[in-house]
Coordinates of C-alpha atoms in Angstrom, one line a residue:
X1 CA -5.4 43.5 -11.3
X2 CA -8.3 42.6 -11.3
X3 CA -11.0 42.9 -14.2
X4 CA -14.9 42.4 -13.9
X5 CA -15.2 41.4 -18.0
X6 CA -14.4 38.8 -18.8
X7 CA -13.5 37.9 -15.1
X8 CA -9.7 38.1 -15.1
X9 CA -6.8 38.9 -12.3
X10 CA -3.2 38.1 -12.2
X11 CA -0.8 39.6 -9.6
X12 CA 2.0 38.0 -6.7
X13 CA 0.6 37.3 -3.1
X14 CA 3.0 36.2 0.4
X15 CA 1.9 34.8 3.4
X16 CA 5.2 35.2 5.7
X17 CA 5.8 33.4 9.1
X18 CA 2.5 32.4 9.4
X19 CA 2.2 30.8 13.0
X20 CA 0.8 27.5 12.2
X21 CA 0.4 26.5 16.3
X22 CA -2.8 29.6 16.7
X23 CA -4.6 27.3 14.0
X24 CA -4.8 24.2 15.6
X25 CA -8.6 24.8 16.8
X26 CA -9.4 23.9 13.0
X27 CA -7.8 20.9 12.8
X28 CA -7.2 19.1 16.2
X29 CA -10.1 17.1 16.0
X30 CA -8.7 15.5 13.1
X31 CA -5.2 14.5 14.5
X32 CA -3.9 12.4 17.5
X33 CA -1.0 14.8 18.0
X34 CA 0.0 18.2 19.6
X35 CA 1.2 20.9 17.1
X36 CA 3.9 22.6 19.2
X37 CA 5.4 25.1 17.0
X38 CA 6.0 25.6 13.4
X39 CA 6.3 29.2 10.8
X40 CA 4.6 29.0 7.2
X41 CA 5.6 31.2 4.6
X42 CA 3.9 31.0 0.6
X43 CA 4.6 33.6 -2.4
X44 CA 4.1 33.1 -5.8
X45 CA 2.8 34.6 -8.7
X46 CA -0.8 33.7 -10.6
X47 CA -3.0 34.0 -13.5
X48 CA -6.4 33.8 -13.9
X49 CA -8.6 33.9 -16.8
X50 CA -12.1 33.0 -17.3
X51 CA -13.2 34.2 -20.8
X52 CA -14.0 31.0 -22.9
X53 CA -11.6 31.9 -25.3
X54 CA -8.5 32.9 -23.5
X55 CA -9.3 30.3 -20.6
X56 CA -5.9 30.3 -17.9
X57 CA -5.2 29.4 -14.4
X58 CA -1.4 29.1 -13.8
X59 CA 0.9 29.6 -11.0
X60 CA 4.5 30.3 -11.3
X61 CA 7.5 30.9 -9.5
X62 CA 5.7 29.4 -6.5
X63 CA 7.7 28.8 -2.8
X64 CA 7.0 27.1 0.4
X65 CA 9.3 27.4 3.0
X66 CA 8.3 25.4 6.5
X67 CA 10.3 26.2 9.3
X68 CA 11.0 24.2 13.2
X69 CA 7.8 22.4 13.0
X70 CA 7.2 20.1 15.9
X71 CA 4.6 17.2 16.3
X72 CA 4.2 16.0 20.0
X73 CA 2.1 13.2 20.8
X74 CA -1.4 14.0 22.5
X75 CA -1.4 15.0 26.0
X76 CA 2.3 16.3 26.3
X77 CA 4.1 13.1 25.1
X78 CA 7.3 12.8 23.3
X79 CA 7.7 14.2 20.0
X80 CA 7.3 12.6 16.8
X81 CA 8.3 14.5 13.9
X82 CA 10.6 17.3 14.0
X83 CA 11.4 19.5 10.7
X84 CA 13.6 22.1 10.9
X85 CA 13.7 23.3 7.4
X86 CA 11.5 22.0 4.8
X87 CA 11.8 23.8 1.2
X88 CA 9.6 23.4 -2.1
X89 CA 10.8 25.7 -4.7
X90 CA 10.3 26.5 -8.7
X91 CA 6.3 25.5 -8.2
X92 CA 4.7 26.0 -11.6
X93 CA 1.4 24.9 -12.4
X94 CA -1.0 25.1 -15.6
X95 CA -4.8 23.6 -14.4
X96 CA -5.7 23.9 -17.9
X97 CA -3.4 22.0 -19.7
X98 CA -2.8 19.6 -16.5
X99 CA 0.3 20.6 -16.4
X100 CA 2.7 20.7 -12.9
X101 CA 6.6 21.0 -12.2
X102 CA 8.6 21.9 -8.8
X103 CA 11.9 22.7 -8.9
X104 CA 13.3 21.0 -5.8
X105 CA 11.6 19.9 -2.2
X106 CA 14.4 19.6 0.3
X107 CA 14.3 18.9 3.8
X108 CA 17.3 19.8 6.2
X109 CA 17.7 18.5 9.3
X110 CA 15.3 16.6 11.6
X111 CA 14.0 13.6 13.2
X112 CA 11.2 11.1 13.0
X113 CA 10.5 8.7 15.8
X114 CA 8.7 5.7 14.8
X115 CA 7.0 2.9 17.4
X116 CA 5.1 -0.1 16.8
X117 CA 3.0 -0.8 19.7
X118 CA 2.4 -4.4 21.1
X119 CA -0.7 -4.7 19.0
X120 CA 1.0 -4.0 15.6
X121 CA -0.1 -0.8 15.6
X122 CA 1.9 2.3 14.5
X123 CA 1.8 5.6 16.0
X124 CA 2.5 8.0 12.6
X125 CA -0.5 6.0 11.3
X126 CA -2.9 6.5 14.4
X127 CA -2.1 10.7 13.7
X128 CA -4.7 11.0 11.7
X129 CA -8.7 10.4 13.1
X130 CA -10.5 8.3 10.8
X131 CA -14.2 9.5 10.1
X132 CA -16.8 8.4 12.4
X133 CA -19.5 6.9 9.5
X134 CA -17.8 6.4 6.6
X135 CA -20.4 6.7 3.2
X136 CA -21.0 4.1 1.4
X137 CA -19.6 3.4 -1.7
X138 CA -22.8 4.7 -4.4
X139 CA -24.3 1.7 -6.5
X140 CA -23.3 2.5 -10.5
X141 CA -26.0 2.6 -13.0
X142 CA -24.1 3.1 -15.8
X143 CA -20.8 2.0 -17.3
X144 CA -17.8 3.7 -15.6
X145 CA -16.1 6.1 -17.2
X146 CA -12.8 5.7 -19.1
X147 CA -9.8 6.7 -16.7
X148 CA -8.7 10.5 -17.1
X149 CA -5.5 11.4 -18.2
X150 CA -3.0 12.0 -15.5
X151 CA -1.3 15.4 -15.3
X152 CA 2.2 15.9 -16.8
X153 CA 4.2 16.2 -13.5
X154 CA 7.9 16.4 -12.5
X155 CA 9.9 17.4 -9.6
X156 CA 13.6 18.2 -10.0
X157 CA 15.0 16.8 -7.3
X158 CA 13.2 15.4 -3.9
X159 CA 16.2 16.1 -1.2
X160 CA 16.7 14.8 2.7
X161 CA 19.5 16.0 4.4
X162 CA 21.3 15.2 7.5
X163 CA 18.0 13.4 8.7
X164 CA 17.5 11.5 12.1
X165 CA 15.2 7.9 11.9
X166 CA 14.2 6.4 15.2
X167 CA 12.3 2.6 15.3
X168 CA 11.1 1.7 18.9
X169 CA 9.7 -2.0 17.9
X170 CA 7.5 -3.2 21.2
X171 CA 5.8 -6.0 19.1
X172 CA 8.9 -7.8 18.6
X173 CA 9.3 -11.3 20.8
X174 CA 11.8 -8.6 22.8
X175 CA 11.4 -4.8 22.5
X176 CA 14.0 -3.6 19.8
X177 CA 15.2 -0.4 19.0
X178 CA 17.1 0.5 15.6
X179 CA 18.4 4.1 15.0
X180 CA 19.5 5.6 11.7
X181 CA 21.2 9.3 11.6
X182 CA 23.1 10.9 9.1
X183 CA 20.6 9.9 6.8
X184 CA 21.0 11.5 3.3
X185 CA 18.5 10.9 0.5
X186 CA 18.2 12.3 -3.2
X187 CA 15.6 11.2 -6.4
X188 CA 15.7 13.3 -9.4
X189 CA 13.5 13.6 -12.6
X190 CA 10.7 12.7 -10.1
X191 CA 7.7 12.0 -12.7
X192 CA 4.7 9.6 -13.5
X193 CA 5.7 9.6 -17.4
X194 CA 6.0 6.1 -18.6
X195 CA 9.7 4.5 -18.8
X196 CA 11.3 7.4 -17.1
X197 CA 14.3 6.8 -14.8
X198 CA 14.4 8.2 -11.5
X199 CA 18.3 8.8 -10.5
X200 CA 18.3 7.5 -6.8
X201 CA 20.9 7.6 -4.0
X202 CA 20.7 7.0 -0.3
X203 CA 23.3 7.2 3.0
X204 CA 23.2 6.3 6.4
X205 CA 24.7 5.4 9.9
X206 CA 23.6 2.9 11.8
X207 CA 23.8 2.6 15.4
X208 CA 25.8 1.4 17.5
X209 CA 27.9 1.1 13.9
X210 CA 28.1 0.7 10.4
X211 CA 27.3 2.9 7.1
X212 CA 25.1 1.9 4.4
X213 CA 25.3 3.4 0.6
X214 CA 22.7 2.7 -2.0
X215 CA 22.9 4.6 -5.8
X216 CA 21.3 3.3 -9.2
X217 CA 18.0 4.2 -11.0
X218 CA 14.3 3.5 -10.1
X219 CA 11.4 3.4 -12.6
X220 CA 7.9 3.8 -11.5
X221 CA 5.8 2.8 -14.7
X222 CA 4.8 1.2 -16.4
X223 CA 6.3 -1.3 -13.7
X224 CA 8.1 -0.6 -10.5
X225 CA 11.8 -1.7 -11.8
X226 CA 15.2 -0.8 -10.0
X227 CA 19.1 -1.1 -10.6
X228 CA 21.0 -0.5 -7.4
X229 CA 24.3 -0.9 -6.0
X230 CA 24.7 -1.4 -2.2
X231 CA 27.4 -1.0 -0.1
X232 CA 27.5 -1.8 3.7
X233 CA 30.2 -1.1 5.4
X234 CA 31.2 -2.9 9.2
X235 CA 27.0 -3.1 10.4
X236 CA 26.7 -4.3 13.5
X237 CA 24.4 -6.7 14.1
X238 CA 23.2 -7.4 17.1
X239 CA 20.6 -5.1 17.6
X240 CA 18.4 -7.3 14.9
X241 CA 18.8 -10.2 17.7
X242 CA 14.8 -9.5 18.6
X243 CA 14.0 -10.6 15.2
X244 CA 16.1 -13.7 14.7
X245 CA 14.5 -15.0 18.3
X246 CA 11.1 -15.7 16.9
X247 CA 12.3 -18.4 15.0
X248 CA 15.6 -19.6 17.1
X249 CA 15.6 -20.3 20.9
X250 CA 19.3 -18.3 20.7
X251 CA 20.5 -14.8 20.8
X252 CA 23.0 -12.7 19.0
X253 CA 25.8 -11.5 21.1
X254 CA 27.8 -10.4 18.7
X255 CA 28.8 -10.0 14.7
X256 CA 29.1 -7.8 11.7
X257 CA 28.3 -7.8 8.5
X258 CA 30.0 -6.4 5.3
X259 CA 28.4 -6.5 2.1
X260 CA 29.0 -5.3 -2.0
X261 CA 25.9 -5.9 -3.8
X262 CA 23.9 -5.0 -7.2
X263 CA 20.3 -5.3 -6.7
X264 CA 17.9 -5.9 -9.6
X265 CA 14.0 -5.3 -9.0
X266 CA 11.3 -6.4 -11.9
X267 CA 7.5 -6.4 -10.9
X268 CA 6.5 -6.2 -14.9
X269 CA 5.3 -9.8 -15.2
X270 CA 3.4 -11.9 -12.1
X271 CA 5.8 -11.5 -8.5
X272 CA 8.2 -9.9 -8.2
X273 CA 11.9 -10.9 -9.6
X274 CA 15.0 -9.5 -7.4
X275 CA 18.6 -10.7 -8.2
X276 CA 21.7 -10.4 -6.1
X277 CA 25.0 -10.2 -7.6
X278 CA 28.1 -9.8 -5.2
X279 CA 29.4 -10.6 -1.7
X280 CA 28.2 -10.6 2.0
X281 CA 31.2 -11.0 4.8
X282 CA 30.1 -12.0 8.1
X283 CA 32.9 -11.4 11.0
X284 CA 33.2 -12.6 14.9
X285 CA 29.4 -13.2 14.9
X286 CA 28.2 -14.7 18.3
X287 CA 25.2 -16.2 19.4

């Protein structure tokens, strides 16, 4: 519906299976990557009212679905980002009340290839092209205004399932390759409110062998803090040898680490304080 006096509109909209590759001419000069594939679907309901007494700007029941996103390095290079399925559901927003909520952000499957070059640059951070002529900061003529209040924002859950992460470090004394598979992450009740507690869980498989599980709670404000239980089972340390070699004239030949630790992190006062309690076992060690 649409009304002219006062300006008012409400309704539903849907953009389905938008082929992202068709629109690369609009942003290809801003990224150092080739968008090979990807379909985007967006749905939702909206309400707009410009009457001074009934002003409204609301978005409800929003959904965003991204399928088969594939980013390659510019010029026919290898793939950097693969996202088979990204689903954002339960989006509610009120721009007048400065409130927003997202039911769930879910990434299923996918792969991320990270490479640190010999000069220390990271390929993912180099994807975005910086502005050629940055605008100089304006000289303030009056006292800065008090900071605006943060919006009331909540995400019910951020979930990552069956993800793969590949790290290729060319800046180490000897090239190092680290691989994480079966990465599962869950963070619940994500909010910027003071004192909010966010349940956190992380699990992944380590190549060539080993498993890591982390569970606990994290708080973001008023200062970052965490209380976590960490379990490491049969993690083979041979891939870490290149990092040891910059401190000692030796190489790892074998070794397996297992650990069960309680980790507490506090950043409220001064420098971060980290407390560890538990046990660590190193077996079949060779140097």
